mmCIF file with all atom_site columns, C-alpha atoms in Angstrom:
data_model
loop_
_atom_site.group_PDB
_atom_site.id
_atom_site.type_symbol
_atom_site.label_atom_id
_atom_site.label_alt_id
_atom_site.label_comp_id
_atom_site.label_asym_id
_atom_site.label_entity_id
_atom_site.label_seq_id
_atom_site.pdbx_PDB_ins_code
_atom_site.Cartn_x
_atom_site.Cartn_y
_atom_site.Cartn_z
_atom_site.occupancy
_atom_site.B_iso_or_equiv
_atom_site.pdbx_formal_charge
_atom_site.auth_seq_id
_atom_site.auth_comp_id
_atom_site.auth_asym_id
_atom_site.auth_atom_id
_atom_site.pdbx_PDB_model_num
ATOM 1   C CA . GLN A 1 1   ? 99.087  54.440  84.844  1.00 68.00 ? 70  GLN A CA 1
ATOM 2   C CA . PRO A 1 2   ? 99.157  54.513  88.683  1.00 74.00 ? 71  PRO A CA 1
ATOM 3   C CA . LYS A 1 3   ? 102.633 56.040  88.810  1.00 68.00 ? 72  LYS A CA 1
ATOM 4   C CA . LEU A 1 4   ? 101.662 58.734  86.326  1.00 75.00 ? 73  LEU A CA 1
ATOM 5   C CA . GLY A 1 5   ? 98.526  59.488  88.296  1.00 73.00 ? 74  GLY A CA 1
ATOM 6   C CA . LYS A 1 6   ? 100.490 59.906  91.536  1.00 74.00 ? 75  LYS A CA 1
ATOM 7   C CA . ALA A 1 7   ? 103.030 62.117  89.781  1.00 79.00 ? 76  ALA A CA 1
ATOM 8   C CA . MET A 1 8   ? 100.250 64.311  88.372  1.00 79.00 ? 77  MET A CA 1
ATOM 9   C CA . ASP A 1 9   ? 98.646  64.616  91.809  1.00 79.00 ? 78  ASP A CA 1
ATOM 10  C CA . ARG A 1 10  ? 101.994 65.686  93.280  1.00 79.00 ? 79  ARG A CA 1
ATOM 11  C CA . VAL A 1 11  ? 102.508 68.231  90.504  1.00 80.00 ? 80  VAL A CA 1
ATOM 12  C CA . MET A 1 12  ? 99.007  69.660  91.021  1.00 80.00 ? 81  MET A CA 1
ATOM 13  C CA . ARG A 1 13  ? 99.572  69.969  94.787  1.00 77.00 ? 82  ARG A CA 1
ATOM 14  C CA . ASN A 1 14  ? 102.874 71.733  94.183  1.00 78.00 ? 83  ASN A CA 1
ATOM 15  C CA . LEU A 1 15  ? 101.266 74.078  91.671  1.00 80.00 ? 84  LEU A CA 1
ATOM 16  C CA . ALA A 1 16  ? 98.538  74.906  94.187  1.00 75.00 ? 85  ALA A CA 1
ATOM 17  C CA . ILE A 1 17  ? 101.199 75.747  96.787  1.00 71.00 ? 86  ILE A CA 1
ATOM 18  C CA . ILE A 1 18  ? 103.066 77.920  94.278  1.00 75.00 ? 87  ILE A CA 1
ATOM 19  C CA . GLU A 1 19  ? 99.847  79.734  93.336  1.00 69.00 ? 88  GLU A CA 1
ATOM 20  C CA . SER A 1 20  ? 98.947  80.284  96.992  1.00 60.00 ? 89  SER A CA 1
ATOM 21  C CA . GLU A 1 21  ? 102.403 81.662  97.791  1.00 58.00 ? 90  GLU A CA 1
ATOM 22  C CA . ALA A 1 22  ? 102.307 83.888  94.702  1.00 67.00 ? 91  ALA A CA 1
ATOM 23  C CA . HIS A 1 23  ? 99.007  85.402  95.876  1.00 58.00 ? 92  HIS A CA 1
ATOM 24  C CA . ARG A 1 24  ? 100.407 85.871  99.389  1.00 54.00 ? 93  ARG A CA 1
ATOM 25  C CA . LEU A 1 25  ? 103.579 87.558  98.125  1.00 59.00 ? 94  LEU A CA 1
ATOM 26  C CA . THR A 1 26  ? 101.575 89.794  95.786  1.00 63.00 ? 95  THR A CA 1
ATOM 27  C CA . ALA A 1 27  ? 99.384  90.855  98.726  1.00 55.00 ? 96  ALA A CA 1
ATOM 28  C CA . LEU A 1 28  ? 102.497 91.448  100.816 1.00 56.00 ? 97  LEU A CA 1
ATOM 29  C CA . ILE A 1 29  ? 104.070 93.657  98.124  1.00 59.00 ? 98  ILE A CA 1
ATOM 30  C CA . ASN A 1 30  ? 100.839 95.636  97.712  1.00 62.00 ? 99  ASN A CA 1
ATOM 31  C CA . ASP A 1 31  ? 100.543 96.136  101.465 1.00 58.00 ? 100 ASP A CA 1
ATOM 32  C CA . VAL A 1 32  ? 104.194 97.205  101.745 1.00 62.00 ? 101 VAL A CA 1
ATOM 33  C CA . LEU A 1 33  ? 103.667 99.766  98.977  1.00 63.00 ? 102 LEU A CA 1
ATOM 34  C CA . ASP A 1 34  ? 100.426 100.912 100.606 1.00 68.00 ? 103 ASP A CA 1
ATOM 35  C CA . ILE A 1 35  ? 101.938 101.504 104.031 1.00 61.00 ? 104 ILE A CA 1
ATOM 36  C CA . ALA A 1 36  ? 105.064 103.093 102.508 1.00 65.00 ? 105 ALA A CA 1
ATOM 37  C CA . LYS A 1 37  ? 102.894 105.639 100.661 1.00 67.00 ? 106 LYS A CA 1
ATOM 38  C CA . MET A 1 38  ? 101.026 106.460 103.856 1.00 67.00 ? 107 MET A CA 1
ATOM 39  C CA . GLU A 1 39  ? 104.219 106.931 105.837 1.00 68.00 ? 108 GLU A CA 1
ATOM 40  C CA . ALA A 1 40  ? 105.636 109.156 103.089 1.00 65.00 ? 109 ALA A CA 1
ATOM 41  C CA . GLY A 1 41  ? 102.443 111.204 102.874 1.00 69.00 ? 110 GLY A CA 1
ATOM 42  C CA . GLN A 1 42  ? 101.992 110.237 99.221  1.00 60.00 ? 111 GLN A CA 1
ATOM 43  C CA . GLU A 1 43  ? 98.621  108.543 99.585  1.00 73.00 ? 112 GLU A CA 1
ATOM 44  C CA . SER A 1 44  ? 95.607  110.331 98.121  1.00 76.00 ? 113 SER A CA 1
ATOM 45  C CA . TRP A 1 45  ? 92.522  110.593 100.330 1.00 83.00 ? 114 TRP A CA 1
ATOM 46  C CA . GLU A 1 46  ? 88.939  111.367 99.393  1.00 85.00 ? 115 GLU A CA 1
ATOM 47  C CA . GLN A 1 47  ? 87.035  113.592 101.803 1.00 90.00 ? 116 GLN A CA 1
ATOM 48  C CA . ARG A 1 48  ? 83.259  113.503 101.762 1.00 93.00 ? 117 ARG A CA 1
ATOM 49  C CA . SER A 1 49  ? 80.260  112.682 103.900 1.00 95.00 ? 118 SER A CA 1
ATOM 50  C CA . CYS A 1 50  ? 80.075  108.937 104.622 1.00 96.00 ? 119 CYS A CA 1
ATOM 51  C CA . GLN A 1 51  ? 77.674  106.594 106.427 1.00 96.00 ? 120 GLN A CA 1
ATOM 52  C CA . LEU A 1 52  ? 79.267  104.074 108.774 1.00 97.00 ? 121 LEU A CA 1
ATOM 53  C CA . GLY A 1 53  ? 76.232  101.782 108.695 1.00 97.00 ? 122 GLY A CA 1
ATOM 54  C CA . ALA A 1 54  ? 76.277  101.536 104.905 1.00 96.00 ? 123 ALA A CA 1
ATOM 55  C CA . ILE A 1 55  ? 80.002  100.745 104.967 1.00 96.00 ? 124 ILE A CA 1
ATOM 56  C CA . ILE A 1 56  ? 79.503  97.948  107.511 1.00 97.00 ? 125 ILE A CA 1
ATOM 57  C CA . GLU A 1 57  ? 76.630  96.441  105.510 1.00 96.00 ? 126 GLU A CA 1
ATOM 58  C CA . ARG A 1 58  ? 78.681  96.595  102.296 1.00 95.00 ? 127 ARG A CA 1
ATOM 59  C CA . ALA A 1 59  ? 81.591  94.851  104.036 1.00 95.00 ? 128 ALA A CA 1
ATOM 60  C CA . ILE A 1 60  ? 79.271  92.155  105.416 1.00 96.00 ? 129 ILE A CA 1
ATOM 61  C CA . ALA A 1 61  ? 77.920  91.460  101.917 1.00 94.00 ? 130 ALA A CA 1
ATOM 62  C CA . THR A 1 62  ? 81.465  91.062  100.618 1.00 93.00 ? 131 THR A CA 1
ATOM 63  C CA . ILE A 1 63  ? 82.611  88.726  103.416 1.00 94.00 ? 132 ILE A CA 1
ATOM 64  C CA . THR A 1 64  ? 79.430  86.591  103.558 1.00 94.00 ? 133 THR A CA 1
ATOM 65  C CA . PRO A 1 65  ? 80.586  83.944  101.005 1.00 93.00 ? 134 PRO A CA 1
ATOM 66  C CA . GLN A 1 66  ? 83.854  83.510  102.913 1.00 91.00 ? 135 GLN A CA 1
ATOM 67  C CA . ALA A 1 67  ? 81.921  83.084  106.175 1.00 94.00 ? 136 ALA A CA 1
ATOM 68  C CA . GLN A 1 68  ? 79.421  80.649  104.669 1.00 92.00 ? 137 GLN A CA 1
ATOM 69  C CA . GLU A 1 69  ? 82.252  78.319  103.665 1.00 91.00 ? 138 GLU A CA 1
ATOM 70  C CA . LYS A 1 70  ? 83.016  77.908  107.385 1.00 92.00 ? 139 LYS A CA 1
ATOM 71  C CA . ASN A 1 71  ? 79.375  77.846  108.543 1.00 93.00 ? 140 ASN A CA 1
ATOM 72  C CA . ILE A 1 72  ? 79.864  81.168  110.303 1.00 95.00 ? 141 ILE A CA 1
ATOM 73  C CA . THR A 1 73  ? 76.857  83.441  110.816 1.00 95.00 ? 142 THR A CA 1
ATOM 74  C CA . LEU A 1 74  ? 77.370  87.176  110.345 1.00 96.00 ? 143 LEU A CA 1
ATOM 75  C CA . GLN A 1 75  ? 75.091  89.526  112.262 1.00 96.00 ? 144 GLN A CA 1
ATOM 76  C CA . VAL A 1 76  ? 74.801  93.303  111.880 1.00 97.00 ? 145 VAL A CA 1
ATOM 77  C CA . VAL A 1 77  ? 73.672  95.516  114.764 1.00 97.00 ? 146 VAL A CA 1
ATOM 78  C CA . LEU A 1 78  ? 73.383  99.198  113.874 1.00 97.00 ? 147 LEU A CA 1
ATOM 79  C CA . GLU A 1 79  ? 72.098  102.038 115.999 1.00 97.00 ? 148 GLU A CA 1
ATOM 80  C CA . PRO A 1 80  ? 69.441  103.885 113.977 1.00 95.00 ? 149 PRO A CA 1
ATOM 81  C CA . ASN A 1 81  ? 70.006  107.378 112.620 1.00 94.00 ? 150 ASN A CA 1
ATOM 82  C CA . LEU A 1 82  ? 73.762  107.393 112.981 1.00 96.00 ? 151 LEU A CA 1
ATOM 83  C CA . PRO A 1 83  ? 75.331  110.711 111.918 1.00 96.00 ? 152 PRO A CA 1
ATOM 84  C CA . ASP A 1 84  ? 77.673  110.846 108.947 1.00 96.00 ? 153 ASP A CA 1
ATOM 85  C CA . PHE A 1 85  ? 81.406  111.309 109.234 1.00 96.00 ? 154 PHE A CA 1
ATOM 86  C CA . ILE A 1 86  ? 83.818  113.077 106.903 1.00 94.00 ? 155 ILE A CA 1
ATOM 87  C CA . GLY A 1 87  ? 86.434  110.877 105.313 1.00 94.00 ? 156 GLY A CA 1
ATOM 88  C CA . ASP A 1 88  ? 87.472  108.379 102.675 1.00 92.00 ? 157 ASP A CA 1
ATOM 89  C CA . GLU A 1 89  ? 84.692  105.811 102.316 1.00 94.00 ? 158 GLU A CA 1
ATOM 90  C CA . ASN A 1 90  ? 86.796  103.229 100.484 1.00 90.00 ? 159 ASN A CA 1
ATOM 91  C CA . ARG A 1 91  ? 89.566  103.414 103.085 1.00 91.00 ? 160 ARG A CA 1
ATOM 92  C CA . ILE A 1 92  ? 87.169  102.917 105.993 1.00 95.00 ? 161 ILE A CA 1
ATOM 93  C CA . LEU A 1 93  ? 85.589  100.056 104.046 1.00 94.00 ? 162 LEU A CA 1
ATOM 94  C CA . GLN A 1 94  ? 89.098  98.587  103.781 1.00 91.00 ? 163 GLN A CA 1
ATOM 95  C CA . VAL A 1 95  ? 89.362  98.727  107.585 1.00 94.00 ? 164 VAL A CA 1
ATOM 96  C CA . VAL A 1 96  ? 86.024  96.978  108.167 1.00 96.00 ? 165 VAL A CA 1
ATOM 97  C CA . LEU A 1 97  ? 86.781  94.349  105.515 1.00 93.00 ? 166 LEU A CA 1
ATOM 98  C CA . ASN A 1 98  ? 90.143  93.610  107.095 1.00 93.00 ? 167 ASN A CA 1
ATOM 99  C CA . LEU A 1 99  ? 88.687  93.232  110.584 1.00 96.00 ? 168 LEU A CA 1
ATOM 100 C CA . LEU A 1 100 ? 85.853  91.022  109.315 1.00 96.00 ? 169 LEU A CA 1
ATOM 101 C CA . SER A 1 101 ? 88.193  88.894  107.214 1.00 93.00 ? 170 SER A CA 1
ATOM 102 C CA . ASN A 1 102 ? 90.491  88.351  110.190 1.00 93.00 ? 171 ASN A CA 1
ATOM 103 C CA . ALA A 1 103 ? 87.528  87.396  112.374 1.00 95.00 ? 172 ALA A CA 1
ATOM 104 C CA . VAL A 1 104 ? 86.374  84.802  109.835 1.00 94.00 ? 173 VAL A CA 1
ATOM 105 C CA . LYS A 1 105 ? 89.918  83.504  109.365 1.00 92.00 ? 174 LYS A CA 1
ATOM 106 C CA . PHE A 1 106 ? 90.487  82.852  113.061 1.00 90.00 ? 175 PHE A CA 1
ATOM 107 C CA . THR A 1 107 ? 86.971  81.687  113.965 1.00 91.00 ? 176 THR A CA 1
ATOM 108 C CA . ALA A 1 108 ? 86.217  77.985  113.553 1.00 87.00 ? 177 ALA A CA 1
ATOM 109 C CA . ASN A 1 109 ? 82.424  78.365  113.566 1.00 85.00 ? 178 ASN A CA 1
ATOM 110 C CA . GLY A 1 110 ? 79.633  80.231  115.290 1.00 89.00 ? 179 GLY A CA 1
ATOM 111 C CA . LEU A 1 111 ? 78.720  83.897  115.208 1.00 94.00 ? 180 LEU A CA 1
ATOM 112 C CA . ILE A 1 112 ? 80.516  87.112  114.268 1.00 96.00 ? 181 ILE A CA 1
ATOM 113 C CA . ILE A 1 113 ? 78.805  90.404  115.100 1.00 97.00 ? 182 ILE A CA 1
ATOM 114 C CA . ALA A 1 114 ? 79.497  93.689  113.350 1.00 97.00 ? 183 ALA A CA 1
ATOM 115 C CA . GLN A 1 115 ? 77.986  96.643  115.139 1.00 97.00 ? 184 GLN A CA 1
ATOM 116 C CA . GLY A 1 116 ? 78.021  100.396 114.846 1.00 97.00 ? 185 GLY A CA 1
ATOM 117 C CA . TYR A 1 117 ? 76.812  103.006 117.294 1.00 97.00 ? 186 TYR A CA 1
ATOM 118 C CA . ARG A 1 118 ? 77.474  106.516 118.544 1.00 96.00 ? 187 ARG A CA 1
ATOM 119 C CA . GLU A 1 119 ? 79.524  107.094 121.665 1.00 94.00 ? 188 GLU A CA 1
ATOM 120 C CA . GLN A 1 120 ? 79.410  110.791 122.599 1.00 91.00 ? 189 GLN A CA 1
ATOM 121 C CA . ASP A 1 121 ? 81.277  112.655 119.808 1.00 93.00 ? 190 ASP A CA 1
ATOM 122 C CA . TYR A 1 122 ? 82.508  109.501 118.081 1.00 96.00 ? 191 TYR A CA 1
ATOM 123 C CA . LEU A 1 123 ? 81.131  106.779 115.851 1.00 97.00 ? 192 LEU A CA 1
ATOM 124 C CA . ARG A 1 124 ? 82.272  103.361 117.041 1.00 97.00 ? 193 ARG A CA 1
ATOM 125 C CA . ALA A 1 125 ? 82.433  100.144 115.017 1.00 98.00 ? 194 ALA A CA 1
ATOM 126 C CA . GLU A 1 126 ? 83.062  96.748  116.612 1.00 98.00 ? 195 GLU A CA 1
ATOM 127 C CA . ILE A 1 127 ? 83.743  93.312  115.149 1.00 97.00 ? 196 ILE A CA 1
ATOM 128 C CA . ILE A 1 128 ? 83.070  90.641  117.771 1.00 96.00 ? 197 ILE A CA 1
ATOM 129 C CA . ASP A 1 129 ? 84.106  87.009  117.274 1.00 95.00 ? 198 ASP A CA 1
ATOM 130 C CA . ASN A 1 130 ? 84.202  83.839  119.374 1.00 92.00 ? 199 ASN A CA 1
ATOM 131 C CA . GLY A 1 131 ? 87.617  82.734  118.139 1.00 90.00 ? 200 GLY A CA 1
ATOM 132 C CA . PRO A 1 132 ? 90.621  81.621  120.202 1.00 91.00 ? 201 PRO A CA 1
ATOM 133 C CA . GLY A 1 133 ? 91.386  85.108  121.486 1.00 92.00 ? 202 GLY A CA 1
ATOM 134 C CA . ILE A 1 134 ? 94.736  86.909  121.586 1.00 91.00 ? 203 ILE A CA 1
ATOM 135 C CA . HIS A 1 135 ? 97.350  86.635  124.317 1.00 89.00 ? 204 HIS A CA 1
ATOM 136 C CA . PRO A 1 136 ? 97.701  89.897  126.281 1.00 90.00 ? 205 PRO A CA 1
ATOM 137 C CA . ALA A 1 137 ? 101.387 90.126  125.332 1.00 87.00 ? 206 ALA A CA 1
ATOM 138 C CA . ASP A 1 138 ? 100.459 90.073  121.634 1.00 88.00 ? 207 ASP A CA 1
ATOM 139 C CA . GLN A 1 139 ? 97.588  92.544  121.677 1.00 86.00 ? 208 GLN A CA 1
ATOM 140 C CA . GLY A 1 140 ? 99.812  95.609  121.296 1.00 81.00 ? 209 GLY A CA 1
ATOM 141 C CA . LYS A 1 141 ? 102.128 93.974  118.773 1.00 87.00 ? 210 LYS A CA 1
ATOM 142 C CA . ILE A 1 142 ? 99.485  93.076  116.197 1.00 90.00 ? 211 ILE A CA 1
ATOM 143 C CA . PHE A 1 143 ? 99.167  96.721  115.154 1.00 88.00 ? 212 PHE A CA 1
ATOM 144 C CA . GLU A 1 144 ? 102.908 96.824  114.362 1.00 85.00 ? 213 GLU A CA 1
ATOM 145 C CA . PRO A 1 145 ? 104.147 95.917  110.842 1.00 71.00 ? 214 PRO A CA 1
ATOM 146 C CA . PHE A 1 146 ? 104.823 92.225  110.146 1.00 56.00 ? 215 PHE A CA 1
ATOM 147 C CA . GLN A 1 147 ? 103.451 91.079  113.500 1.00 55.00 ? 216 GLN A CA 1
ATOM 148 C CA . GLN A 1 148 ? 100.610 88.625  114.020 1.00 54.00 ? 217 GLN A CA 1
ATOM 149 C CA . GLY A 1 149 ? 98.979  87.209  117.115 1.00 51.00 ? 218 GLY A CA 1
ATOM 150 C CA . GLY A 1 150 ? 101.252 84.482  118.421 1.00 44.00 ? 219 GLY A CA 1
ATOM 151 C CA . GLY A 1 151 ? 104.227 85.175  116.184 1.00 43.00 ? 220 GLY A CA 1
ATOM 152 C CA . ASP A 1 152 ? 106.149 87.094  113.579 1.00 39.00 ? 221 ASP A CA 1
ATOM 153 C CA . VAL A 1 153 ? 105.087 86.844  109.943 1.00 40.00 ? 222 VAL A CA 1
ATOM 154 C CA . LEU A 1 154 ? 108.740 86.820  108.872 1.00 37.00 ? 223 LEU A CA 1
ATOM 155 C CA . THR A 1 155 ? 109.756 83.871  111.063 1.00 37.00 ? 224 THR A CA 1
ATOM 156 C CA . ASP A 1 156 ? 106.589 81.865  111.741 1.00 40.00 ? 225 ASP A CA 1
ATOM 157 C CA . LYS A 1 157 ? 104.162 80.221  109.354 1.00 43.00 ? 226 LYS A CA 1
ATOM 158 C CA . PRO A 1 158 ? 102.154 83.230  108.104 1.00 45.00 ? 227 PRO A CA 1
ATOM 159 C CA . GLN A 1 159 ? 98.368  83.455  107.856 1.00 51.00 ? 228 GLN A CA 1
ATOM 160 C CA . GLY A 1 160 ? 98.522  86.865  106.206 1.00 50.00 ? 229 GLY A CA 1
ATOM 161 C CA . THR A 1 161 ? 100.895 89.668  105.332 1.00 54.00 ? 230 THR A CA 1
ATOM 162 C CA . GLY A 1 162 ? 101.174 91.052  108.848 1.00 65.00 ? 231 GLY A CA 1
ATOM 163 C CA . LEU A 1 163 ? 100.396 94.520  107.488 1.00 79.00 ? 232 LEU A CA 1
ATOM 164 C CA . GLY A 1 164 ? 96.595  94.560  107.453 1.00 85.00 ? 233 GLY A CA 1
ATOM 165 C CA . LEU A 1 165 ? 96.143  95.849  110.998 1.00 92.00 ? 234 LEU A CA 1
ATOM 166 C CA . PRO A 1 166 ? 98.987  98.420  110.800 1.00 90.00 ? 235 PRO A CA 1
ATOM 167 C CA . ILE A 1 167 ? 97.385  99.782  107.625 1.00 88.00 ? 236 ILE A CA 1
ATOM 168 C CA . CYS A 1 168 ? 94.009  99.900  109.392 1.00 92.00 ? 237 CYS A CA 1
ATOM 169 C CA . LYS A 1 169 ? 95.646  101.807 112.244 1.00 93.00 ? 238 LYS A CA 1
ATOM 170 C CA . LYS A 1 170 ? 97.104  104.402 109.878 1.00 90.00 ? 239 LYS A CA 1
ATOM 171 C CA . ILE A 1 171 ? 93.777  104.833 108.075 1.00 92.00 ? 240 ILE A CA 1
ATOM 172 C CA . VAL A 1 172 ? 91.798  105.298 111.283 1.00 96.00 ? 241 VAL A CA 1
ATOM 173 C CA . GLU A 1 173 ? 94.367  107.645 112.822 1.00 93.00 ? 242 GLU A CA 1
ATOM 174 C CA . HIS A 1 174 ? 94.425  109.700 109.616 1.00 91.00 ? 243 HIS A CA 1
ATOM 175 C CA . HIS A 1 175 ? 90.703  110.235 110.185 1.00 94.00 ? 244 HIS A CA 1
ATOM 176 C CA . GLY A 1 176 ? 91.354  111.415 113.729 1.00 94.00 ? 245 GLY A CA 1
ATOM 177 C CA . GLY A 1 177 ? 90.168  108.175 115.321 1.00 96.00 ? 246 GLY A CA 1
ATOM 178 C CA . THR A 1 178 ? 91.549  105.295 117.368 1.00 96.00 ? 247 THR A CA 1
ATOM 179 C CA . ILE A 1 179 ? 91.663  101.516 116.888 1.00 96.00 ? 248 ILE A CA 1
ATOM 180 C CA . GLY A 1 180 ? 92.235  98.682  119.322 1.00 95.00 ? 249 GLY A CA 1
ATOM 181 C CA . VAL A 1 181 ? 91.243  95.237  120.577 1.00 95.00 ? 250 VAL A CA 1
ATOM 182 C CA . HIS A 1 182 ? 89.750  93.677  123.691 1.00 94.00 ? 251 HIS A CA 1
ATOM 183 C CA . SER A 1 183 ? 90.449  89.957  123.897 1.00 93.00 ? 252 SER A CA 1
ATOM 184 C CA . HIS A 1 184 ? 90.663  87.049  126.326 1.00 90.00 ? 253 HIS A CA 1
ATOM 185 C CA . LEU A 1 185 ? 92.181  83.673  125.476 1.00 91.00 ? 254 LEU A CA 1
ATOM 186 C CA . GLY A 1 186 ? 89.474  81.155  124.703 1.00 89.00 ? 255 GLY A CA 1
ATOM 187 C CA . GLU A 1 187 ? 86.740  83.785  124.772 1.00 89.00 ? 256 GLU A CA 1
ATOM 188 C CA . GLY A 1 188 ? 87.115  85.568  121.440 1.00 93.00 ? 257 GLY A CA 1
ATOM 189 C CA . SER A 1 189 ? 88.078  89.101  120.478 1.00 95.00 ? 258 SER A CA 1
ATOM 190 C CA . THR A 1 190 ? 86.453  92.469  119.883 1.00 96.00 ? 259 THR A CA 1
ATOM 191 C CA . PHE A 1 191 ? 88.273  94.718  117.421 1.00 97.00 ? 260 PHE A CA 1
ATOM 192 C CA . TYR A 1 192 ? 87.013  98.274  117.422 1.00 97.00 ? 261 TYR A CA 1
ATOM 193 C CA . PHE A 1 193 ? 87.674  101.677 115.937 1.00 97.00 ? 262 PHE A CA 1
ATOM 194 C CA . SER A 1 194 ? 86.204  105.120 116.546 1.00 97.00 ? 263 SER A CA 1
ATOM 195 C CA . LEU A 1 195 ? 85.794  108.050 114.170 1.00 97.00 ? 264 LEU A CA 1
ATOM 196 C CA . PRO A 1 196 ? 84.996  111.619 115.203 1.00 96.00 ? 265 PRO A CA 1
ATOM 197 C CA . VAL A 1 197 ? 81.583  113.025 114.398 1.00 94.00 ? 266 VAL A CA 1
ATOM 198 C CA . PRO A 1 198 ? 81.905  116.477 112.805 1.00 88.00 ? 267 PRO A CA 1
ATOM 199 C CA . SER A 1 199 ? 80.083  119.244 114.634 1.00 78.00 ? 268 SER A CA 1
ATOM 200 C CA . THR A 1 200 ? 77.388  121.196 112.819 1.00 62.00 ? 269 THR A CA 1
ATOM 201 C CA . GLU A 1 201 ? 79.534  124.310 113.105 1.00 36.00 ? 270 GLU A CA 1
ATOM 202 C CA . ALA A 1 202 ? 82.775  122.820 111.764 1.00 41.00 ? 271 ALA A CA 1
ATOM 203 C CA . THR A 1 203 ? 82.771  120.116 109.099 1.00 44.00 ? 272 THR A CA 1
ATOM 204 C CA . THR A 1 204 ? 86.083  120.999 107.509 1.00 44.00 ? 273 THR A CA 1
ATOM 205 C CA . PRO A 1 205 ? 87.564  117.932 105.735 1.00 45.00 ? 274 PRO A CA 1
ATOM 206 C CA . ILE A 1 206 ? 90.646  116.301 107.224 1.00 47.00 ? 275 ILE A CA 1
ATOM 207 C CA . SER A 1 207 ? 93.892  117.603 105.724 1.00 45.00 ? 276 SER A CA 1
#
């Protein structure tokens, strides 16, 4: 029956929307709980020797299927013999995954580069994309809760929870590092974060 077929198609589309919104709201709730724990000092942190290069490569392997669906090439550039850092490996992996996922989400096609190198007493990771870029007025806001480039997740059509970058900021700052973005409209963006390299004399874990 043609009418029945059209009705079933409409029902399936509505169910897909409901499922998508359910996933988005679940992610939002989890992110809200995550950032609330961090702000309250209730989050548990592992402290051990970690390799930035291995974390970047693990994140690339995870994001590759998502990139392949959009014909995006992922490239890794790692300085050899990078020193370890002291911190929570899974939390730093969360940061790299978030930055890579955002790059894939906002890049139509082309190349995304993930690189890691040493810069004096810091390890620096960069995710470089050729997406639409971020307006200068929005570049500071995107690290604030519920803000996204070009709008507010609570009032505009959301493409995420608006908490991924604020959570990344808290994770990196907990490790004594910094996070930021360099971007020009129409020329792509470079998201970066730096982590301190422990000296040979003092490798006391972060409190």
